Each structure stands twice: as C-alpha cells, then as structure tokens.
PDB file of C-alpha atoms in Angstrom:
ATOM      1  CA  MET A   1     110.308 114.066 289.634  1.00 48.00           C
ATOM      2  CA  ALA A   2     106.529 114.240 289.023  1.00 46.00           C
ATOM      3  CA  LEU A   3     106.761 117.969 289.194  1.00 47.00           C
ATOM      4  CA  SER A   4     109.052 118.443 286.236  1.00 50.00           C
ATOM      5  CA  ALA A   5     106.786 115.781 284.322  1.00 46.00           C
ATOM      6  CA  ARG A   6     103.829 118.197 284.480  1.00 50.00           C
ATOM      7  CA  LYS A   7     105.648 121.248 283.882  1.00 46.00           C
ATOM      8  CA  SER A   8     106.966 119.824 280.637  1.00 48.00           C
ATOM      9  CA  CYS A   9     103.275 119.013 279.546  1.00 48.00           C
ATOM     10  CA  SER A  10     102.311 122.622 280.310  1.00 48.00           C
ATOM     11  CA  GLU A  11     104.421 123.853 277.802  1.00 48.00           C
ATOM     12  CA  PRO A  12     103.666 124.464 274.177  1.00 47.00           C
ATOM     13  CA  ARG A  13     104.755 122.194 271.523  1.00 49.00           C
ATOM     14  CA  GLU A  14     107.237 122.855 269.266  1.00 50.00           C
ATOM     15  CA  PRO A  15     106.495 123.259 265.634  1.00 49.00           C
ATOM     16  CA  PHE A  16     106.968 120.036 263.751  1.00 61.00           C
ATOM     17  CA  MET A  17     107.545 121.368 259.909  1.00 70.00           C
ATOM     18  CA  PHE A  18     109.546 124.080 258.373  1.00 72.00           C
ATOM     19  CA  CYS A  19     108.200 125.796 255.175  1.00 76.00           C
ATOM     20  CA  PRO A  20     110.186 124.719 251.998  1.00 74.00           C
ATOM     21  CA  GLN A  21     109.872 127.916 250.722  1.00 74.00           C
ATOM     22  CA  CYS A  22     111.123 130.399 253.073  1.00 78.00           C
ATOM     23  CA  GLY A  23     112.269 127.984 256.287  1.00 72.00           C
ATOM     24  CA  SER A  24     109.817 129.402 258.549  1.00 73.00           C
ATOM     25  CA  PRO A  25     108.482 127.248 261.265  1.00 76.00           C
ATOM     26  CA  ASN A  26     105.066 126.303 260.936  1.00 72.00           C
ATOM     27  CA  ASP A  27     102.701 124.483 263.324  1.00 72.00           C
ATOM     28  CA  ASP A  28     101.500 120.970 262.013  1.00 71.00           C
ATOM     29  CA  ALA A  29      97.716 122.173 261.873  1.00 71.00           C
ATOM     30  CA  HIS A  30      98.809 124.844 259.401  1.00 70.00           C
ATOM     31  CA  ALA A  31      98.077 124.197 255.529  1.00 73.00           C
ATOM     32  CA  PHE A  32     100.053 127.107 254.240  1.00 74.00           C
ATOM     33  CA  CYS A  33     103.262 129.199 255.439  1.00 77.00           C
ATOM     34  CA  ARG A  34     102.144 131.686 257.954  1.00 73.00           C
ATOM     35  CA  GLN A  35     105.313 133.922 256.567  1.00 74.00           C
ATOM     36  CA  CYS A  36     105.214 133.624 252.957  1.00 78.00           C
ATOM     37  CA  GLY A  37     101.987 131.439 252.099  1.00 73.00           C
ATOM     38  CA  ALA A  38     103.662 128.573 250.324  1.00 73.00           C
ATOM     39  CA  SER A  39     101.894 125.316 250.305  1.00 73.00           C
ATOM     40  CA  LEU A  40     103.154 122.966 253.215  1.00 70.00           C
ATOM     41  CA  ARG A  41     101.041 120.212 251.847  1.00 68.00           C
ATOM     42  CA  ARG A  42     102.794 118.175 248.787  1.00 57.00           C
ATOM     43  CA  GLY A  43     101.578 118.708 245.574  1.00 52.00           C
ATOM     44  CA  GLU A  44      99.282 121.873 246.729  1.00 52.00           C
ATOM     45  CA  THR A  45     100.361 125.689 245.606  1.00 51.00           C
ATOM     46  CA  PRO A  46      98.184 128.932 245.840  1.00 52.00           C
ATOM     47  CA  ALA A  47      96.672 129.636 242.388  1.00 49.00           C
ATOM     48  CA  PRO A  48      98.293 132.684 240.785  1.00 54.00           C
ATOM     49  CA  ALA A  49      96.358 135.824 240.569  1.00 53.00           C
ATOM     50  CA  ALA A  50      95.152 136.198 236.832  1.00 56.00           C
ATOM     51  CA  ALA A  51      96.692 138.854 234.856  1.00 59.00           C
ATOM     52  CA  PRO A  52      94.165 141.464 233.640  1.00 61.00           C
ATOM     53  CA  PRO A  53      93.608 141.334 230.089  1.00 64.00           C
ATOM     54  CA  VAL A  54      95.158 143.770 227.608  1.00 61.00           C
ATOM     55  CA  SER A  55      93.301 145.374 225.051  1.00 62.00           C
ATOM     56  CA  ALA A  56      94.638 146.790 221.792  1.00 59.00           C
ATOM     57  CA  PRO A  57      93.990 150.078 220.766  1.00 60.00           C
ATOM     58  CA  PRO A  58      91.741 151.084 218.582  1.00 60.00           C
ATOM     59  CA  PRO A  59      92.540 151.329 214.415  1.00 56.00           C
ATOM     60  CA  ASP A  60      92.733 154.712 213.421  1.00 52.00           C
ATOM     61  CA  PRO A  61      89.528 155.124 210.855  1.00 47.00           C
ATOM     62  CA  ALA A  62      91.193 158.171 209.100  1.00 43.00           C
ATOM     63  CA  VAL A  63      93.699 155.726 207.259  1.00 50.00           C
ATOM     64  CA  THR A  64      93.207 152.715 205.217  1.00 56.00           C
ATOM     65  CA  THR A  65      96.022 150.613 205.348  1.00 57.00           C
ATOM     66  CA  PRO A  66      94.738 147.648 202.695  1.00 62.00           C
ATOM     67  CA  PRO A  67      98.122 145.683 202.255  1.00 65.00           C
ATOM     68  CA  PRO A  68     100.777 145.293 204.736  1.00 58.00           C
ATOM     69  CA  ALA A  69     103.491 144.803 202.656  1.00 61.00           C
ATOM     70  CA  ALA A  70     103.244 148.241 201.281  1.00 62.00           C
ATOM     71  CA  GLN A  71     103.832 149.965 204.803  1.00 59.00           C
ATOM     72  CA  THR A  72     107.112 151.965 204.942  1.00 53.00           C
ATOM     73  CA  ALA A  73     108.595 153.430 208.001  1.00 51.00           C
ATOM     74  CA  GLY A  74     106.757 156.554 209.239  1.00 54.00           C
ATOM     75  CA  GLN A  75     104.091 156.129 206.434  1.00 64.00           C
ATOM     76  CA  ALA A  76     100.707 154.556 205.683  1.00 66.00           C
ATOM     77  CA  THR A  77      98.885 154.056 202.683  1.00 81.00           C
ATOM     78  CA  ARG A  78      95.475 154.646 201.018  1.00 90.00           C
ATOM     79  CA  TYR A  79      93.728 153.917 198.064  1.00 94.00           C
ATOM     80  CA  ALA A  80      94.725 156.807 195.871  1.00 95.00           C
ATOM     81  CA  ASN A  81      91.293 158.555 194.979  1.00 94.00           C
ATOM     82  CA  PHE A  82      90.366 159.733 191.405  1.00 96.00           C
ATOM     83  CA  GLY A  83      91.573 163.296 192.092  1.00 95.00           C
ATOM     84  CA  TRP A  84      95.241 162.177 192.492  1.00 95.00           C
ATOM     85  CA  ARG A  85      95.111 159.469 189.815  1.00 96.00           C
ATOM     86  CA  LEU A  86      93.801 162.238 187.509  1.00 96.00           C
ATOM     87  CA  LEU A  87      96.710 164.460 188.498  1.00 97.00           C
ATOM     88  CA  ALA A  88      99.259 161.843 188.231  1.00 97.00           C
ATOM     89  CA  PHE A  89      97.904 161.281 184.338  1.00 95.00           C
ATOM     90  CA  ILE A  90      98.046 164.814 183.499  1.00 96.00           C
ATOM     91  CA  LEU A  91     101.957 165.036 184.638  1.00 97.00           C
ATOM     92  CA  ASP A  92     102.410 161.868 182.940  1.00 96.00           C
ATOM     93  CA  ALA A  93     100.672 163.423 179.569  1.00 94.00           C
ATOM     94  CA  ILE A  94     103.044 166.233 180.029  1.00 95.00           C
ATOM     95  CA  VAL A  95     106.025 164.245 180.061  1.00 94.00           C
ATOM     96  CA  ALA A  96     104.598 162.333 177.131  1.00 90.00           C
ATOM     97  CA  GLY A  97     104.131 165.183 175.051  1.00 89.00           C
ATOM     98  CA  ILE A  98     107.410 166.369 175.501  1.00 91.00           C
ATOM     99  CA  VAL A  99     109.120 163.199 174.617  1.00 88.00           C
ATOM    100  CA  GLY A 100     106.713 162.665 171.647  1.00 84.00           C
ATOM    101  CA  ALA A 101     107.686 166.350 170.551  1.00 85.00           C
ATOM    102  CA  LEU A 102     111.499 165.316 170.473  1.00 88.00           C
ATOM    103  CA  ILE A 103     110.609 161.929 168.438  1.00 84.00           C
ATOM    104  CA  GLY A 104     108.620 163.938 166.175  1.00 81.00           C
ATOM    105  CA  GLY A 105     111.130 166.386 165.500  1.00 82.00           C
ATOM    106  CA  MET A 106     113.979 163.363 164.797  1.00 86.00           C
ATOM    107  CA  LEU A 107     111.387 161.774 162.219  1.00 81.00           C
ATOM    108  CA  GLY A 108     110.651 164.723 160.375  1.00 78.00           C
ATOM    109  CA  ALA A 109     114.198 165.822 159.982  1.00 82.00           C
ATOM    110  CA  MET A 110     114.751 161.809 159.007  1.00 80.00           C
ATOM    111  CA  SER A 111     111.929 162.583 156.449  1.00 76.00           C
ATOM    112  CA  TYR A 112     113.273 165.485 155.089  1.00 75.00           C
ATOM    113  CA  LEU A 113     117.105 163.725 154.667  1.00 83.00           C
ATOM    114  CA  VAL A 114     115.371 160.462 153.067  1.00 76.00           C
ATOM    115  CA  GLY A 115     113.404 162.865 150.445  1.00 74.00           C
ATOM    116  CA  VAL A 116     116.519 164.727 149.401  1.00 75.00           C
ATOM    117  CA  VAL A 117     118.833 161.780 148.983  1.00 80.00           C
ATOM    118  CA  THR A 118     116.490 159.379 147.357  1.00 77.00           C
ATOM    119  CA  GLY A 119     114.095 161.874 145.793  1.00 74.00           C
ATOM    120  CA  ALA A 120     111.074 159.866 146.673  1.00 70.00           C
ATOM    121  CA  ASP A 121     107.892 161.305 146.449  1.00 73.00           C
ATOM    122  CA  ASP A 122     107.264 163.542 149.615  1.00 70.00           C
ATOM    123  CA  ASN A 123     103.678 161.775 150.431  1.00 77.00           C
ATOM    124  CA  VAL A 124     105.178 158.400 150.599  1.00 77.00           C
ATOM    125  CA  VAL A 125     108.236 159.273 152.624  1.00 74.00           C
ATOM    126  CA  SER A 126     105.650 161.081 155.016  1.00 78.00           C
ATOM    127  CA  ASP A 127     103.163 158.301 155.243  1.00 82.00           C
ATOM    128  CA  VAL A 128     106.030 155.970 156.029  1.00 80.00           C
ATOM    129  CA  ILE A 129     107.462 158.457 158.766  1.00 80.00           C
ATOM    130  CA  ASP A 130     104.114 158.704 160.180  1.00 81.00           C
ATOM    131  CA  LEU A 131     103.554 154.928 160.537  1.00 86.00           C
ATOM    132  CA  LEU A 132     107.188 154.919 162.443  1.00 83.00           C
ATOM    133  CA  GLY A 133     106.323 157.989 164.594  1.00 83.00           C
ATOM    134  CA  ILE A 134     102.844 155.994 165.632  1.00 86.00           C
ATOM    135  CA  LEU A 135     104.813 152.748 166.102  1.00 87.00           C
ATOM    136  CA  ALA A 136     107.571 154.769 168.361  1.00 86.00           C
ATOM    137  CA  GLY A 137     105.177 156.675 170.478  1.00 86.00           C
ATOM    138  CA  THR A 138     103.449 153.509 171.320  1.00 89.00           C
ATOM    139  CA  VAL A 139     106.546 151.600 172.351  1.00 91.00           C
ATOM    140  CA  ALA A 140     107.889 154.417 174.066  1.00 90.00           C
ATOM    141  CA  GLY A 141     104.515 154.975 175.949  1.00 92.00           C
ATOM    142  CA  TRP A 142     104.430 151.353 176.813  1.00 95.00           C
ATOM    143  CA  LEU A 143     108.053 151.183 177.995  1.00 95.00           C
ATOM    144  CA  TYR A 144     107.879 154.512 179.951  1.00 95.00           C
ATOM    145  CA  GLU A 145     105.269 153.052 182.035  1.00 96.00           C
ATOM    146  CA  ALA A 146     105.804 149.558 182.351  1.00 97.00           C
ATOM    147  CA  LEU A 147     109.328 149.801 182.943  1.00 96.00           C
ATOM    148  CA  LEU A 148     109.199 152.606 185.757  1.00 97.00           C
ATOM    149  CA  VAL A 149     106.033 150.905 187.380  1.00 97.00           C
ATOM    150  CA  SER A 150     107.843 147.551 187.764  1.00 97.00           C
ATOM    151  CA  SER A 151     111.012 149.064 189.041  1.00 96.00           C
ATOM    152  CA  SER A 152     112.134 149.691 192.461  1.00 95.00           C
ATOM    153  CA  TYR A 153     110.168 153.088 192.406  1.00 95.00           C
ATOM    154  CA  GLN A 154     106.477 151.416 191.415  1.00 95.00           C
ATOM    155  CA  ALA A 155     105.852 154.598 189.928  1.00 96.00           C
ATOM    156  CA  THR A 156     105.801 156.904 186.893  1.00 97.00           C
ATOM    157  CA  LEU A 157     107.253 160.456 186.891  1.00 97.00           C
ATOM    158  CA  GLY A 158     103.533 161.710 187.609  1.00 96.00           C
ATOM    159  CA  LYS A 159     102.869 158.702 190.144  1.00 96.00           C
ATOM    160  CA  MET A 160     106.071 159.787 191.838  1.00 96.00           C
ATOM    161  CA  ALA A 161     104.913 163.314 192.323  1.00 95.00           C
ATOM    162  CA  VAL A 162     101.865 163.039 193.803  1.00 95.00           C
ATOM    163  CA  GLY A 163     103.312 160.061 196.125  1.00 94.00           C
ATOM    164  CA  ILE A 164     101.425 157.280 193.974  1.00 95.00           C
ATOM    165  CA  VAL A 165     102.547 153.891 193.678  1.00 95.00           C
ATOM    166  CA  VAL A 166     101.047 150.664 192.054  1.00 96.00           C
ATOM    167  CA  THR A 167     101.724 147.051 193.662  1.00 95.00           C
ATOM    168  CA  ASP A 168      99.955 143.559 193.550  1.00 95.00           C
ATOM    169  CA  LEU A 169      96.943 142.812 195.688  1.00 93.00           C
ATOM    170  CA  GLN A 170      99.443 142.081 198.610  1.00 92.00           C
ATOM    171  CA  GLY A 171     101.251 145.363 198.306  1.00 91.00           C
ATOM    172  CA  ARG A 172     104.068 144.083 196.702  1.00 93.00           C
ATOM    173  CA  ARG A 173     106.086 145.509 193.494  1.00 95.00           C
ATOM    174  CA  ILE A 174     104.860 144.052 190.463  1.00 97.00           C
ATOM    175  CA  SER A 175     106.641 142.340 187.414  1.00 97.00           C
ATOM    176  CA  PHE A 176     107.058 143.749 183.974  1.00 97.00           C
ATOM    177  CA  LEU A 177     104.721 141.452 182.408  1.00 97.00           C
ATOM    178  CA  ARG A 178     101.963 142.518 184.917  1.00 97.00           C
ATOM    179  CA  ALA A 179     102.690 146.428 184.410  1.00 97.00           C
ATOM    180  CA  THR A 180     102.340 145.658 180.659  1.00 97.00           C
ATOM    181  CA  GLY A 181      99.177 143.919 180.935  1.00 97.00           C
ATOM    182  CA  ARG A 182      98.133 146.908 183.161  1.00 97.00           C
ATOM    183  CA  TYR A 183      99.345 149.446 180.518  1.00 96.00           C
ATOM    184  CA  PHE A 184      97.445 147.893 177.423  1.00 96.00           C
ATOM    185  CA  GLY A 185      94.352 147.015 179.876  1.00 96.00           C
ATOM    186  CA  LYS A 186      93.947 150.900 179.600  1.00 95.00           C
ATOM    187  CA  ILE A 187      93.159 150.595 175.883  1.00 94.00           C
ATOM    188  CA  VAL A 188      90.086 148.781 177.331  1.00 96.00           C
ATOM    189  CA  SER A 189      89.209 151.086 179.798  1.00 95.00           C
ATOM    190  CA  GLY A 190      89.283 153.477 177.387  1.00 94.00           C
ATOM    191  CA  MET A 191      87.135 151.917 174.667  1.00 95.00           C
ATOM    192  CA  THR A 192      84.222 151.611 176.850  1.00 92.00           C
ATOM    193  CA  LEU A 193      83.708 155.270 176.445  1.00 93.00           C
ATOM    194  CA  MET A 194      85.959 155.842 179.183  1.00 94.00           C
ATOM    195  CA  ILE A 195      83.406 153.895 181.887  1.00 96.00           C
ATOM    196  CA  GLY A 196      86.627 151.731 182.836  1.00 96.00           C
ATOM    197  CA  TYR A 197      88.205 154.860 184.128  1.00 96.00           C
ATOM    198  CA  LEU A 198      85.172 156.507 185.652  1.00 96.00           C
ATOM    199  CA  ILE A 199      84.174 153.279 187.575  1.00 96.00           C
ATOM    200  CA  GLN A 200      87.489 153.495 189.930  1.00 96.00           C
ATOM    201  CA  PRO A 201      85.749 155.900 192.833  1.00 95.00           C
ATOM    202  CA  PHE A 202      83.103 153.199 193.352  1.00 96.00           C
ATOM    203  CA  THR A 203      84.796 149.886 193.229  1.00 96.00           C
ATOM    204  CA  PRO A 204      85.824 148.552 197.019  1.00 94.00           C
ATOM    205  CA  LYS A 205      89.207 149.022 196.348  1.00 94.00           C
ATOM    206  CA  ARG A 206      89.604 152.139 194.242  1.00 94.00           C
ATOM    207  CA  GLN A 207      90.330 150.169 191.034  1.00 96.00           C
ATOM    208  CA  ALA A 208      90.058 151.170 187.573  1.00 97.00           C
ATOM    209  CA  LEU A 209      88.880 148.462 185.058  1.00 97.00           C
ATOM    210  CA  HIS A 210      92.806 147.953 183.940  1.00 97.00           C
ATOM    211  CA  ASP A 211      93.654 147.664 187.530  1.00 97.00           C
ATOM    212  CA  ILE A 212      91.110 144.828 188.096  1.00 97.00           C
ATOM    213  CA  MET A 213      92.393 143.171 184.966  1.00 97.00           C
ATOM    214  CA  ALA A 214      95.890 143.196 185.971  1.00 97.00           C
ATOM    215  CA  GLY A 215      95.455 142.617 189.381  1.00 96.00           C
ATOM    216  CA  CYS A 216      96.606 145.580 190.789  1.00 97.00           C
ATOM    217  CA  LEU A 217      96.503 148.355 193.454  1.00 96.00           C
ATOM    218  CA  VAL A 218      96.687 151.946 193.216  1.00 96.00           C
ATOM    219  CA  LEU A 219      97.981 153.271 196.505  1.00 95.00           C
ATOM    220  CA  ARG A 220      99.012 156.919 197.956  1.00 93.00           C
ATOM    221  CA  LYS A 221     101.478 157.114 201.011  1.00 85.00           C
ATOM    222  CA  VAL A 222     100.545 159.434 203.756  1.00 79.00           C
ATOM    223  CA  PRO A 223     102.493 160.623 207.046  1.00 74.00           C
ATOM    224  CA  ARG A 224     101.428 158.455 210.173  1.00 63.00           C
TER     225      ARG A 224
END
C-alpha cells in the first residue's frame, strides 16, 4: 500500500486547464496556450500585430486637376492655356462670320424690297436696316455663346473643337444667366485695351477678366 502511494506521488501531475480557443491541455503555470498562443487568464488577450501604414501614390504633377466635378472617365482636366483659348476664339469668329453673312444677306434683300414697295428714301431704309443688323448680330452672338456654354456641352463650337469646357469654380455646368454675364463681361475685358484678355496666362487659375467677374473656369480635357 505504501509502495503504491509513493508510485502515485512520483507520477507527473495531469494538466488542469484546457485552452478555451483550441482545447489543448496546458499546465496551470502557463499564461498562454502552448499550441495557439491564446491567453489562459481571463481578460488577457495577446496584442495584435500593427498593420503597416499604406501610403497613397504621389499625384502626377503633369496634370492639374482643379475641380473634381469636371473629371470624366478616362480624362483629366487642365486650366486651358492662352493658345488653346485663342484658337477656340478664332474658330468661333469664323462661325460668327458665316452667320453674320447670312443675316446681312437677308437684311440687304429686305432693304431692297422695302425701298421698292414703299418708295422710301434709300438712305433712311439703309440706316434702319444697319441698326437692325447690329441688333440682330448682338442677339445672335449672345444666344450662340450663352445657350451652348450653359448646355450639356458646356462649350461653343470652337471650344468643342479644341476640347475646352466652361464651368463654375467647382467644375460644374453653369446656368444661362451666368453664361450671359460672362458673355457681356467680355465687353469689359475688351474696353481695358484687351488687358482683360491678356492677364489670362498670369492668373492662378488661368482666368481672363470676364471669367473672374462671372466666377467661371475654362478647362481643357486631356487623356489620362
């Protein structure tokens, strides 16, 4: 009997705790499971390893992206420079010349018919027709620019040809009223000995005077 008692004392003690995570047996002196590393003490968990910080790629300095609302799939935007704007102006002037020639021809025919029918003095009829021509040209130029710039195209025909759009300061489509203010603001830019146009390359957002007055940006879309 005494021999069996000594034999039982010499045998290794059975572990007293099972891991709550994986179920492996562990000695009571262990603080963490020898199999999975889970804490055997209540309220203690091993600290997770910190994830390395992820740094964003640096922006491409070659492309200026002023307003996010102006971005489209596969395209970025830059402030349109003076050369592209001048080219668009020339193309629009050609369109305006063609329209003006058509209006002038119609008014000339009208002047001839009025003189024949009424027998009025040719000079009086000519003066009236000239006045109507100036008025019609002004209205046609205003509607041509204001309607197209405030449309979903955001550009006149000349601007469309070179990939230029007119937006507000957040890159959004402008209203007809703002497009009208920008159009007539060009008169102020021209009255300042064209300085209102010439300051465009030197302003931070490449705005001419009439762009600043109307709160507009002129952007050129380029491939990404």
